[in-house]
Short mmCIF file of C-alpha atoms in Angstrom, two decimals:
data_model
loop_
_atom_site.label_atom_id
_atom_site.label_comp_id
_atom_site.label_asym_id
_atom_site.label_seq_id
_atom_site.Cartn_x
_atom_site.Cartn_y
_atom_site.Cartn_z
CA MET A 151 -38.77 20.74 16.54
CA ALA A 152 -42.29 21.91 17.62
CA THR A 153 -44.93 19.45 16.67
CA THR A 154 -48.28 20.98 15.55
CA VAL A 155 -51.27 19.44 16.84
CA THR A 156 -54.58 19.68 14.89
CA GLU A 157 -58.07 18.87 16.15
CA SER A 158 -59.73 16.48 13.56
CA THR A 159 -63.13 17.62 12.06
CA PRO A 160 -65.96 15.97 13.49
CA SER A 161 -67.66 13.60 11.08
CA PHE A 162 -71.52 13.47 10.75
CA VAL A 163 -74.02 11.10 8.91
CA LYS A 164 -77.58 12.12 7.91
CA LEU A 165 -80.33 10.70 10.05
CA GLN A 166 -83.87 10.61 8.41
CA LEU A 167 -86.75 11.23 10.80
CA ARG A 168 -90.37 10.49 9.67
CA THR A 169 -93.06 13.31 10.21
CA ALA A 170 -96.52 13.61 9.20
CA TYR A 171 -95.48 16.36 6.45
CA GLY A 172 -92.52 14.35 5.10
CA PRO A 173 -88.92 13.54 6.09
CA VAL A 174 -86.63 15.79 8.00
CA TYR A 175 -83.00 15.04 8.75
CA ARG A 176 -80.44 15.60 11.48
CA ASP A 177 -76.76 15.52 11.46
CA VAL A 178 -75.55 13.01 13.84
CA LEU A 179 -71.90 12.50 15.00
CA THR A 180 -70.21 9.28 14.15
CA SER A 181 -68.47 9.09 17.34
CA PRO A 182 -69.52 6.25 19.69
CA PRO A 183 -72.35 6.81 22.15
CA ARG A 184 -71.32 8.13 25.44
CA GLU A 185 -72.71 7.94 28.92
CA ALA A 186 -74.95 11.00 29.66
CA ARG A 187 -73.87 13.49 32.15
CA SER A 188 -75.96 14.28 35.43
CA ASP A 189 -76.84 17.57 33.88
CA GLU A 190 -78.23 16.09 30.54
CA ILE A 191 -80.40 13.28 32.05
CA PRO A 192 -80.85 14.28 35.78
CA LEU A 193 -81.83 11.98 38.40
CA ILE A 194 -85.02 13.46 40.46
CA ASP A 195 -86.15 12.49 43.53
CA ILE A 196 -89.96 12.99 43.27
CA GLY A 197 -91.03 11.79 46.63
CA ARG A 198 -92.07 15.63 47.07
CA ILE A 199 -94.78 14.93 44.68
CA TYR A 200 -96.79 13.40 47.58
CA GLY A 201 -95.90 16.30 49.98
CA ASP A 202 -97.20 19.94 50.35
CA LEU A 203 -97.53 22.66 47.73
CA ASP A 204 -94.15 23.99 48.33
CA ASP A 205 -92.57 20.61 47.99
CA ARG A 206 -94.39 20.35 44.73
CA LYS A 207 -93.21 23.71 43.55
CA SER A 208 -89.59 22.84 44.39
CA LEU A 209 -90.07 19.58 42.28
CA ALA A 210 -91.42 21.59 39.55
CA GLN A 211 -88.15 23.64 39.39
CA GLU A 212 -86.02 20.64 39.12
CA ILE A 213 -88.15 19.09 36.36
CA LYS A 214 -88.30 22.37 34.50
CA TYR A 215 -84.52 22.50 33.86
CA ALA A 216 -84.95 18.88 32.42
CA ALA A 217 -87.82 19.36 30.40
CA GLU A 218 -86.54 22.57 28.92
CA ASN A 219 -83.22 21.02 28.00
CA THR A 220 -82.68 17.40 27.07
CA GLY A 221 -86.48 16.47 27.77
CA PHE A 222 -85.20 13.38 29.65
CA PHE A 223 -84.90 12.75 33.41
CA TYR A 224 -84.92 9.69 35.69
CA ILE A 225 -87.32 9.65 38.63
CA LYS A 226 -86.86 7.81 41.86
CA ASN A 227 -89.17 7.28 44.74
CA HIS A 228 -92.09 7.30 42.38
CA GLY A 229 -94.33 5.34 44.32
CA ILE A 230 -94.99 2.68 41.84
CA PRO A 231 -94.94 -0.60 43.94
CA GLU A 232 -92.40 -2.97 42.92
CA SER A 233 -95.07 -5.90 42.97
CA ALA A 234 -96.73 -4.13 40.18
CA ILE A 235 -93.66 -3.78 38.27
CA ASN A 236 -92.73 -7.34 38.76
CA GLY A 237 -96.40 -8.41 37.95
CA ALA A 238 -96.16 -6.70 34.63
CA LEU A 239 -92.76 -7.96 33.92
CA ASP A 240 -93.90 -11.42 34.41
CA ALA A 241 -96.73 -10.96 32.18
CA SER A 242 -94.70 -9.56 29.51
CA LYS A 243 -92.12 -12.63 29.75
CA THR A 244 -94.92 -14.98 29.51
CA PHE A 245 -96.43 -13.65 26.60
CA PHE A 246 -93.58 -13.30 24.49
CA ALA A 247 -92.29 -16.50 25.43
CA GLN A 248 -95.18 -18.14 23.51
CA PRO A 249 -95.22 -19.52 19.98
CA GLU A 250 -95.63 -17.07 17.21
CA GLU A 251 -99.14 -18.24 16.29
CA LYS A 252 -100.37 -17.86 19.94
CA LYS A 253 -98.97 -14.34 19.87
CA GLN A 254 -100.59 -13.78 16.24
CA ILE A 255 -104.18 -14.34 18.10
CA VAL A 256 -104.00 -10.87 19.31
CA SER A 257 -102.36 -9.22 16.24
CA LYS A 258 -102.88 -5.53 15.92
CA SER A 259 -104.18 -6.29 12.52
CA LYS A 260 -107.24 -7.59 13.84
CA GLY A 261 -108.02 -4.44 15.71
CA LYS A 262 -108.94 -0.77 14.79
CA TYR A 263 -106.80 1.15 17.19
CA TYR A 264 -103.21 -0.64 17.10
CA ASN A 265 -103.99 -2.74 20.17
CA GLY A 266 -102.32 -6.11 20.66
CA TYR A 267 -99.18 -7.86 19.12
CA SER A 268 -96.71 -6.57 16.51
CA GLY A 269 -93.87 -8.78 15.48
CA ASN A 270 -90.24 -8.54 15.05
CA GLY A 271 -89.42 -6.68 11.92
CA THR A 272 -92.78 -5.31 11.21
CA ALA A 273 -91.67 -1.56 11.78
CA MET A 274 -89.16 0.78 10.75
CA ALA A 275 -89.16 4.01 12.80
CA SER A 276 -86.23 5.57 11.06
CA PRO A 277 -85.60 4.65 7.52
CA THR A 278 -81.95 5.08 7.94
CA GLU A 279 -81.49 2.64 10.66
CA GLY A 280 -83.11 -0.48 9.40
CA LEU A 281 -85.89 -2.64 10.75
CA ASP A 282 -87.11 -2.52 14.32
CA TYR A 283 -85.69 -5.59 16.12
CA ARG A 284 -88.39 -6.09 18.58
CA GLU A 285 -91.65 -7.34 19.43
CA SER A 286 -94.49 -5.61 21.11
CA PHE A 287 -97.97 -5.77 22.92
CA SER A 288 -100.00 -2.74 23.61
CA TRP A 289 -103.26 -1.77 24.76
CA ARG A 290 -105.13 1.47 25.33
CA TYR A 291 -107.53 3.35 27.80
CA GLU A 292 -110.66 1.83 29.18
CA PRO A 293 -112.80 3.52 31.60
CA GLN A 294 -113.70 0.41 33.46
CA TYR A 295 -109.93 0.14 34.53
CA ASP A 296 -109.54 3.81 35.38
CA PRO A 297 -108.10 3.90 39.15
CA ASP A 298 -110.38 6.73 39.36
CA PRO A 299 -113.50 4.76 39.01
CA LYS A 300 -115.51 5.31 35.88
CA ASP A 301 -118.68 3.72 34.78
CA PRO A 302 -118.27 2.71 31.32
CA ALA A 303 -122.32 3.34 30.61
CA ASN A 304 -121.73 6.86 31.60
CA VAL A 305 -118.74 7.96 29.43
CA PRO A 306 -119.63 11.54 28.17
CA ALA A 307 -120.92 11.23 24.53
CA GLU A 308 -118.26 13.68 23.28
CA VAL A 309 -115.61 11.38 24.74
CA LEU A 310 -117.29 7.78 23.86
CA PRO A 311 -116.22 7.72 20.03
CA TYR A 312 -112.48 8.17 21.25
CA ILE A 313 -112.33 5.46 23.55
CA ARG A 314 -109.64 2.84 22.06
CA GLY A 315 -109.55 -0.06 24.14
CA GLU A 316 -110.42 -3.44 22.58
CA ASP A 317 -111.63 -6.70 24.11
CA TYR A 318 -109.98 -9.23 21.68
CA VAL A 319 -106.73 -8.25 23.49
CA TRP A 320 -107.91 -9.74 26.77
CA GLN A 321 -109.87 -12.28 25.11
CA GLY A 322 -107.06 -13.87 23.19
CA THR A 323 -104.76 -13.88 26.30
CA SER A 324 -107.28 -15.40 28.72
CA HIS A 325 -105.38 -18.63 28.62
CA LEU A 326 -102.38 -16.81 30.28
CA PRO A 327 -102.81 -16.99 34.27
CA GLY A 328 -102.51 -13.62 35.63
CA PHE A 329 -101.53 -11.71 32.37
CA LYS A 330 -104.34 -9.35 32.25
CA SER A 331 -104.12 -8.35 35.93
CA GLY A 332 -100.40 -7.91 35.52
CA CYS A 333 -101.08 -5.59 32.62
CA ILE A 334 -104.07 -3.63 34.27
CA THR A 335 -102.34 -3.15 37.70
CA TYR A 336 -99.08 -1.96 36.15
CA TRP A 337 -100.96 0.50 33.86
CA GLN A 338 -103.23 1.87 36.88
CA GLU A 339 -100.11 2.58 38.78
CA CYS A 340 -98.68 4.39 36.00
CA LEU A 341 -101.92 6.33 35.38
CA LYS A 342 -102.28 7.61 38.94
CA LEU A 343 -98.56 8.59 38.76
CA ALA A 344 -98.95 10.32 35.62
CA ARG A 345 -102.03 12.45 36.76
CA ARG A 346 -99.98 13.59 39.66
CA LEU A 347 -97.14 14.40 37.48
CA VAL A 348 -99.23 16.53 34.83
CA ARG A 349 -100.00 18.73 37.92
CA ILE A 350 -96.22 19.34 38.48
CA PHE A 351 -95.95 20.07 34.76
CA ALA A 352 -98.78 22.54 35.16
CA LEU A 353 -96.54 24.27 37.94
CA VAL A 354 -93.59 24.09 35.67
CA LEU A 355 -95.31 26.04 33.07
CA ASP A 356 -96.51 28.66 35.61
CA LEU A 357 -100.33 27.38 35.56
CA PRO A 358 -102.48 26.65 38.37
CA GLU A 359 -101.68 23.27 39.62
CA THR A 360 -105.07 21.55 38.56
CA TYR A 361 -104.84 23.28 35.13
CA PHE A 362 -105.03 19.80 33.17
CA ASP A 363 -107.27 18.06 35.24
CA SER A 364 -110.26 18.63 33.18
CA VAL A 365 -108.56 17.14 29.81
CA THR A 366 -107.10 13.99 31.68
CA THR A 367 -110.27 12.35 32.83
CA TYR A 368 -110.37 9.96 29.96
CA PRO A 369 -106.85 10.37 28.81
CA GLY A 370 -104.70 8.82 26.23
CA SER A 371 -102.77 6.15 28.24
CA ASP A 372 -101.20 3.41 26.38
CA GLY A 373 -99.61 0.64 27.94
CA VAL A 374 -96.67 -1.27 26.25
CA PHE A 375 -94.66 -4.26 26.62
CA ASN A 376 -91.22 -4.49 24.51
CA PHE A 377 -89.31 -7.38 23.98
CA TYR A 378 -85.93 -7.15 22.35
CA PRO A 379 -84.87 -10.96 21.46
CA ALA A 380 -81.30 -11.81 22.19
CA MET A 381 -79.06 -12.02 19.33
CA THR A 382 -76.29 -14.57 18.38
CA ALA A 383 -72.79 -13.10 18.43
CA ALA A 384 -72.62 -13.62 14.60
CA GLN A 385 -75.97 -11.89 14.22
CA ALA A 386 -75.03 -8.91 16.50
CA ALA A 387 -71.68 -8.55 14.39
CA SER A 388 -73.68 -8.55 11.12
CA SER A 389 -77.02 -6.91 11.86
CA ALA A 390 -78.13 -3.77 10.19
CA ASP A 391 -81.17 -3.29 12.40
CA ILE A 392 -80.79 -1.70 15.95
CA GLY A 393 -83.80 -2.37 18.15
CA LEU A 394 -85.99 0.53 17.86
CA GLY A 395 -85.11 3.23 15.32
CA SER A 396 -85.07 7.11 16.02
CA HIS A 397 -88.18 8.67 16.82
CA THR A 398 -89.83 11.04 19.24
CA ASP A 399 -92.86 10.06 21.29
CA LEU A 400 -96.28 11.35 20.56
CA GLN A 401 -98.26 12.52 23.43
CA CYS A 402 -97.56 14.50 26.49
CA PHE A 403 -94.93 12.53 28.46
CA THR A 404 -93.82 8.85 28.64
CA LEU A 405 -93.07 6.84 31.80
CA LEU A 406 -90.35 4.20 31.03
CA TRP A 407 -89.40 1.11 33.21
CA GLN A 408 -86.42 -0.44 31.47
CA ASP A 409 -84.43 -3.54 32.71
CA MET A 410 -80.75 -3.29 33.45
CA ASN A 411 -79.45 -4.35 30.20
CA GLY A 412 -79.49 -0.80 28.79
CA GLY A 413 -79.80 0.22 25.07
CA LEU A 414 -81.75 3.47 25.32
CA GLN A 415 -79.97 6.15 23.79
CA VAL A 416 -80.76 9.97 23.41
CA LEU A 417 -79.80 12.41 20.78
CA ASN A 418 -78.56 15.91 22.33
CA LYS A 419 -78.43 19.06 20.77
CA ASP A 420 -74.84 18.81 19.31
CA GLY A 421 -75.83 15.56 17.36
CA GLN A 422 -74.09 13.28 19.70
CA TRP A 423 -76.02 9.96 21.04
CA ILE A 424 -75.91 9.70 25.01
CA LYS A 425 -76.80 6.63 26.83
CA ALA A 426 -79.72 6.64 29.05
CA SER A 427 -78.23 3.64 30.96
CA PRO A 428 -80.55 1.92 33.50
CA ILE A 429 -80.50 3.03 37.24
CA GLN A 430 -82.02 0.47 39.57
CA GLY A 431 -85.24 1.60 41.00
CA THR A 432 -85.99 4.40 38.57
CA PHE A 433 -88.15 5.08 35.65
CA VAL A 434 -87.27 7.25 32.98
CA VAL A 435 -89.44 10.18 31.85
CA ASN A 436 -89.56 12.11 28.62
CA ILE A 437 -91.51 14.75 27.16
CA GLY A 438 -93.61 13.96 24.03
CA ASP A 439 -94.47 15.93 20.90
CA TYR A 440 -98.10 17.13 21.86
CA LEU A 441 -96.78 18.57 24.89
CA MET A 442 -93.77 20.16 23.22
CA ARG A 443 -96.31 21.85 20.74
CA LEU A 444 -98.64 23.09 23.66
CA THR A 445 -95.72 24.76 25.05
CA ASN A 446 -94.46 26.38 21.91
CA ASP A 447 -91.39 24.54 21.92
CA ARG A 448 -90.38 25.33 25.37
CA LEU A 449 -90.36 21.74 26.49
CA LYS A 450 -88.42 19.51 24.43
CA SER A 451 -89.48 16.28 22.76
CA THR A 452 -86.20 14.65 21.99
CA VAL A 453 -85.08 12.13 19.33
CA HIS A 454 -84.26 8.78 21.02
CA ARG A 455 -83.81 5.24 19.91
CA VAL A 456 -82.92 1.72 21.38
CA PHE A 457 -79.84 0.42 20.19
CA ASN A 458 -79.87 -3.37 20.89
CA ARG A 459 -77.42 -5.71 19.31
CA SER A 460 -77.05 -7.69 22.62
CA THR A 461 -76.84 -11.48 23.21
CA VAL A 462 -79.33 -11.20 26.26
CA GLU A 463 -83.11 -10.30 25.93
CA ARG A 464 -83.95 -6.93 26.92
CA TYR A 465 -87.39 -5.94 28.18
CA SER A 466 -88.98 -2.48 28.62
CA MET A 467 -92.56 -1.20 29.68
CA PRO A 468 -93.33 2.28 28.59
CA PHE A 469 -96.33 4.17 29.62
CA PHE A 470 -97.71 6.90 27.17
CA PHE A 471 -99.72 9.55 28.74
CA GLY A 472 -101.84 12.42 26.87
CA PHE A 473 -104.95 14.32 27.03
CA ASN A 474 -108.59 13.30 26.35
CA PHE A 475 -108.64 12.58 22.76
CA ASN A 476 -111.74 14.60 21.96
CA GLU A 477 -110.05 17.94 23.62
CA LYS A 478 -108.79 20.69 21.27
CA CYS A 479 -106.01 22.44 22.55
CA GLY A 480 -103.71 25.34 21.43
CA VAL A 481 -100.36 26.74 22.54
CA LEU A 482 -100.68 27.48 26.45
CA PRO A 483 -101.21 31.08 27.42
CA SER A 484 -98.16 31.10 29.83
CA CYS A 485 -95.75 30.06 26.88
CA THR A 486 -96.51 32.98 24.60
CA ASP A 487 -95.99 36.76 24.46
CA GLU A 488 -95.95 39.49 21.92
CA ASN A 489 -92.22 38.47 21.03
CA ASN A 490 -93.11 34.86 21.34
CA PRO A 491 -96.42 34.40 19.32
CA PRO A 492 -97.92 30.86 19.25
CA LYS A 493 -96.08 28.78 16.46
CA TYR A 494 -99.16 26.06 16.19
CA GLU A 495 -102.70 26.11 15.46
CA PRO A 496 -105.01 24.40 17.98
CA ILE A 497 -105.68 20.54 17.47
CA SER A 498 -107.16 17.55 19.28
CA CYS A 499 -105.09 14.83 20.59
CA ALA A 500 -107.28 12.37 18.23
CA ASP A 501 -106.26 14.55 15.26
CA TRP A 502 -102.62 14.96 16.27
CA CYS A 503 -102.36 11.00 16.61
CA GLN A 504 -104.05 10.59 13.24
CA LEU A 505 -101.56 12.75 11.45
CA ARG A 506 -98.89 10.62 12.79
CA PHE A 507 -100.20 7.20 11.84
CA GLN A 508 -98.94 5.00 9.13
CA GLN A 509 -95.40 6.42 9.61
CA THR A 510 -93.38 3.43 10.70
CA ASP A 511 -95.20 0.33 9.92
CA VAL A 512 -93.57 -1.76 7.10
CA GLU A 513 -96.95 -3.37 6.21
CA GLY A 514 -98.84 0.10 6.44
CA LYS A 515 -101.08 -0.50 8.94
CA GLY A 516 -99.93 2.25 11.13
CA PRO A 517 -98.21 2.48 14.42
CA SER A 518 -98.98 2.75 17.80
CA SER A 519 -97.91 5.95 19.73
CA THR A 520 -94.90 3.98 20.77
CA THR A 521 -92.99 4.83 17.63
CA THR A 522 -94.32 7.94 16.17
CA THR A 523 -91.87 10.79 15.00
CA MET A 524 -91.05 14.34 15.09
CA THR A 525 -92.97 17.42 15.94
CA THR A 526 -93.64 19.72 13.42
CA SER A 527 -96.46 22.10 11.88
CA ALA A 528 -96.88 22.84 8.14
CA SER A 529 -95.08 26.15 8.61
CA ASN A 530 -92.31 24.67 10.82
CA VAL A 531 -91.32 21.46 9.43
CA PRO A 532 -87.59 21.70 10.09
CA ALA A 533 -88.01 22.19 13.95
CA VAL A 534 -86.13 18.95 15.13
CA TYR A 535 -84.89 18.43 18.67
#
């Protein structure tokens, strides 16, 4: 007697994602997360970024595939010295090992621009996934530390109101030897790479290589340390919190160093969580909402999260890169035609960020750009990737 085999119907749950215009929802498969395939999150050797124009154009073609599909890729031969990474990681571990009262000296509640420390359980990136089980420390662009030397006394008048660095984060950590230098050195190396990488994105978008140079002189460039405390086995078994809830990043793109413990997951187009497991010696790069907006949704800012119910500590060090906050930018000319008109009105990075604040902070103080949410416009709210 023949046996009839029937395929089971996939099961989905609703994932709520915060936006500046209200919640949007995504159907997510209930099947366990799987490892990403190499075509989904490719590993790209970007050593060619330091080569000639033909090398850089060749690199742009590889990045184009990743940016237009999953919006995530790994990079190796990135040029960020191991000493800078280790110095930042040491600084991060030193900071988070302090008693809570010491960390609260630089609480983000004391500043205007969300610099400083955010404690465990004080944010909720996605309402359907519980509180974010992590601590963070963040700082923002200050011209005196720019690796392309800038005189703080000569910042252009139109840029000056948008400088977001705050001294209290350094004053309140001055008792930690090497902390500030560990932060700044890593941040400088990330900024140098980001300015090279944004030129590759110009080539990806069929624009002159230097197209974005004038809008990245005083860029949005946030340094962040994330610490995911270890759970006991009992906590891990019973916790409803995941680490960092589902979200997209806010600006143009992110450079992420993560330790080898894992936890980063990316939501693919089929609604399946795929693991962006750590690869030694690499950074993860992902597209942010502002760049997706400027490219008329051609490049994908993709939902991701950190699922971390681990009995070991996890550290990550993202760097968020965007344009000068005063620059008002619309959809790029190379991303539209008569059959594909602009979907979005011009907006500045500053206004875009402001639209997205106070989306994830439980206390209502507003998030940093590390935990903001989905790209939308008033006429295109359902666009979720």
